[in-house]
Coordinates of C-alpha atoms in Angstrom, one line a residue:
Chain S
E32 CA 58.5 81.6 226.4
A33 CA 55.0 81.3 225.9
G34 CA 52.7 79.0 228.3
V35 CA 49.8 76.9 227.2
T36 CA 47.0 79.4 226.5
Q37 CA 43.4 78.9 226.1
F38 CA 40.5 80.7 224.3
P39 CA 37.6 81.4 225.5
S40 CA 38.5 82.7 228.9
H41 CA 35.1 82.4 229.9
S42 CA 31.9 81.2 227.9
V43 CA 28.2 81.4 229.0
I44 CA 26.0 79.5 226.6
E45 CA 22.2 77.8 226.5
K46 CA 21.8 74.2 226.6
G47 CA 21.5 72.9 223.3
Q48 CA 24.0 75.4 221.5
T49 CA 27.8 74.2 220.7
V50 CA 31.1 75.5 222.1
T51 CA 34.7 75.0 220.6
L52 CA 37.3 75.6 223.2
R53 CA 40.8 75.9 222.2
C54 CA 44.6 75.3 223.3
D55 CA 47.8 76.2 221.9
P56 CA 50.8 74.2 223.7
I57 CA 53.6 75.4 224.5
S58 CA 55.9 75.4 221.4
G59 CA 57.6 71.8 220.7
H60 CA 55.5 69.9 223.0
D61 CA 54.1 66.5 221.6
N62 CA 52.2 65.9 224.7
L63 CA 48.8 67.9 225.1
Y64 CA 46.2 66.9 227.4
W65 CA 42.3 67.8 228.1
Y66 CA 41.5 68.1 231.8
R67 CA 37.7 69.4 233.2
R68 CA 37.0 70.4 236.8
V69 CA 33.5 70.7 237.4
M70 CA 32.0 72.5 240.6
G71 CA 33.1 71.4 244.0
K72 CA 35.3 68.3 242.5
E73 CA 38.9 67.3 241.4
I74 CA 40.3 68.0 238.3
K75 CA 39.8 64.8 236.1
F76 CA 41.5 63.7 232.8
L77 CA 39.8 63.8 229.5
L78 CA 42.1 62.9 227.0
H79 CA 45.9 62.8 226.0
F80 CA 47.2 63.6 222.1
V81 CA 50.8 62.7 221.2
K82 CA 51.3 65.4 218.6
E83 CA 47.9 64.6 216.3
S84 CA 47.2 61.1 217.7
K85 CA 44.6 60.4 220.5
Q86 CA 46.8 58.1 222.9
D87 CA 44.4 57.8 225.4
E88 CA 40.6 59.3 225.2
S89 CA 39.2 57.3 228.5
G90 CA 38.1 60.4 230.2
M91 CA 35.7 61.7 227.4
P92 CA 32.3 62.0 229.2
N93 CA 30.2 60.9 226.0
N94 CA 29.8 61.4 222.4
R95 CA 28.9 65.0 222.9
F96 CA 32.3 65.8 223.3
L97 CA 35.0 66.1 220.6
A98 CA 38.8 66.7 220.4
E99 CA 41.0 67.6 217.6
R100 CA 44.7 68.0 217.0
T101 CA 45.1 68.6 213.6
G102 CA 48.6 68.8 212.4
G103 CA 49.6 68.1 215.9
T104 CA 49.8 72.1 217.1
Y105 CA 46.9 73.6 218.8
S106 CA 44.0 71.6 219.8
T107 CA 40.0 72.3 220.2
L108 CA 37.4 70.6 222.1
K109 CA 33.9 70.5 221.0
V110 CA 31.2 70.4 223.2
Q111 CA 27.7 69.9 220.9
P112 CA 25.1 69.9 222.3
A113 CA 25.7 71.5 225.5
E114 CA 24.0 70.2 228.9
L115 CA 24.1 71.9 232.2
E116 CA 26.5 69.1 233.5
D117 CA 28.6 70.3 231.1
S118 CA 29.8 73.5 233.4
G119 CA 33.2 74.1 234.7
V120 CA 36.7 74.9 233.9
Y121 CA 38.4 73.0 231.2
F122 CA 42.0 72.4 231.6
C123 CA 44.8 72.2 228.8
A124 CA 48.0 71.3 229.7
S125 CA 51.2 69.9 227.7
S126 CA 54.7 68.4 228.2
E127 CA 57.3 67.5 226.0
R128 CA 57.9 63.9 225.3
G129 CA 59.9 62.0 227.9
R130 CA 59.9 64.8 230.2
N131 CA 58.0 64.7 233.8
T132 CA 57.1 68.3 234.2
I133 CA 53.1 68.6 232.9
Y134 CA 52.6 72.4 232.2
F135 CA 48.8 73.9 232.8
G136 CA 46.8 76.9 231.0
E137 CA 44.9 78.9 232.7
G138 CA 41.3 76.6 231.6
S139 CA 38.3 77.8 230.0
W140 CA 35.4 78.6 232.0
L141 CA 32.3 77.1 230.4
T142 CA 28.7 77.7 231.9
V143 CA 26.0 76.1 230.6
V144 CA 22.6 77.9 231.1
Chain B
G289 CA 40.6 51.9 241.8
Q290 CA 41.8 55.7 242.1
N291 CA 41.8 57.7 245.5
I292 CA 43.6 60.9 246.2
D293 CA 43.1 62.4 249.6
Q294 CA 43.9 65.9 250.8
P295 CA 42.5 68.0 253.5
T296 CA 40.2 70.7 251.9
E297 CA 41.2 73.7 254.2
M298 CA 44.4 74.9 256.1
T299 CA 45.1 78.1 257.8
A300 CA 48.6 79.1 259.1
T301 CA 50.2 82.2 259.8
E302 CA 52.8 84.6 257.6
G303 CA 56.5 83.2 258.8
A304 CA 55.3 79.7 260.1
I305 CA 55.5 76.4 258.7
V306 CA 52.7 74.3 257.3
Q307 CA 52.6 70.5 256.3
I308 CA 50.1 69.5 253.6
N309 CA 49.4 66.0 253.7
C310 CA 48.1 64.0 250.6
T311 CA 47.5 59.8 251.2
Y312 CA 46.8 57.9 247.6
Q313 CA 45.6 54.5 246.5
T314 CA 46.1 53.9 242.8
S315 CA 46.3 50.9 240.4
G316 CA 49.9 51.9 238.9
F317 CA 51.9 54.4 240.4
N318 CA 54.4 56.7 238.0
G319 CA 55.1 59.7 240.5
L320 CA 53.3 62.2 242.6
F321 CA 53.1 66.1 241.9
W322 CA 52.2 69.4 243.8
Y323 CA 50.6 71.7 242.0
Q324 CA 49.8 75.4 243.3
Q325 CA 46.9 77.1 242.1
H326 CA 45.8 80.7 242.6
A327 CA 42.0 81.7 242.0
G328 CA 41.6 81.9 238.0
E329 CA 44.8 80.9 237.4
A330 CA 46.6 78.0 235.8
P331 CA 47.8 75.0 238.1
T332 CA 51.8 75.8 238.5
F333 CA 54.1 72.9 239.0
L334 CA 55.9 72.7 242.0
S335 CA 57.2 69.0 242.6
Y336 CA 57.5 66.0 241.4
N337 CA 58.7 62.6 243.4
V338 CA 59.1 59.3 242.3
L339 CA 61.6 57.8 244.5
D340 CA 60.9 57.9 248.6
G341 CA 62.6 60.8 250.2
L342 CA 62.5 64.9 250.4
E343 CA 63.0 66.9 247.7
E344 CA 63.8 70.3 248.6
K345 CA 63.7 73.3 246.6
G346 CA 63.7 76.7 248.2
R347 CA 61.2 77.2 250.7
F348 CA 59.1 74.3 249.6
S349 CA 60.0 70.5 250.4
S350 CA 58.0 67.6 249.0
F351 CA 58.2 63.9 250.8
L352 CA 56.9 60.5 249.4
S353 CA 56.9 57.5 251.0
R354 CA 55.6 54.6 248.4
S355 CA 55.1 52.1 250.7
K356 CA 52.4 53.8 252.7
G357 CA 50.8 55.8 249.9
Y358 CA 52.0 58.9 251.5
S359 CA 53.1 62.4 250.2
Y360 CA 53.5 66.0 251.8
L361 CA 54.3 69.4 251.1
L362 CA 56.1 71.5 253.3
L363 CA 56.4 75.4 253.0
K364 CA 58.4 77.1 255.1
E365 CA 58.5 81.3 256.1
L366 CA 55.3 81.6 254.9
Q367 CA 54.2 84.5 253.1
M368 CA 50.7 86.2 252.1
K369 CA 51.5 84.9 248.4
D370 CA 51.2 81.6 249.2
S371 CA 47.7 81.5 249.7
A372 CA 46.2 79.2 247.1
S373 CA 45.0 76.2 246.4
Y374 CA 47.7 73.1 246.5
L375 CA 47.0 70.2 244.4
C376 CA 48.1 66.6 245.3
A377 CA 48.4 64.4 241.6
V378 CA 49.7 61.0 240.8
R379 CA 50.8 59.8 237.9
D380 CA 49.1 56.5 237.2
I381 CA 49.7 53.9 234.7
R382 CA 47.0 52.8 233.0
D383 CA 46.7 49.1 231.8
T384 CA 47.5 50.0 228.7
G385 CA 50.3 51.8 229.3
F386 CA 49.6 55.2 229.1
Q387 CA 49.7 58.0 231.7
K388 CA 47.5 60.4 232.9
L389 CA 47.2 62.6 236.3
V390 CA 44.6 61.5 238.9
F391 CA 43.9 64.8 241.3
G392 CA 42.8 65.1 244.9
T393 CA 40.4 67.9 245.3
G394 CA 43.0 70.1 246.5
T395 CA 43.9 71.9 249.8
R396 CA 43.2 75.8 250.4
L397 CA 45.8 77.2 252.1
L398 CA 44.9 80.6 254.1
V399 CA 47.9 82.5 255.2
S400 CA 47.2 85.5 257.7
P401 CA 49.4 88.4 258.9

């Protein structure tokens, strides 16, 4: 069974540009989460989807970040325009409804220069 | 507020036993997770504790004391491949009823021959 997959694995963009990160959760997982780890800091929650609905987006840093999950399958996280402080690793995770185990992807490494 | 503390680094010898401690303060505790993360890879689920006591799974065991806000991960018969970061994460129920994981900064374990 495929795990949580993320694309791209690495991205280097200039300040002011736009980047879109994609996450494919494990098939059948209703819960999808985005987390972020900036250099030297802990992994922090960004938002949580249940199917296509945003349940909690309290961790989104500002309105330059937009997450979508059309159709309740894959999700995208767009950063527009990117700033230097957005550099970090963006993790996607998914879980089955009612289950405790949360599975993480390998992360998308974003560097803004 | 939310606060998760764990040591930054630990070293141990192959074949030995190591205990990684985690203390936490959260407003709404609903379980504690341990994840293992090798550099550049996805965090991998190791254990989940929601009740006090010890959960054993092969060479790895995890303990929880909710009254003390304390957990530890015990690794026995250490192998070189156990060199990784170990992440302590608490599932926090927000006032809204939604849950998210709150992570510590991780403990980097180095196993030497």
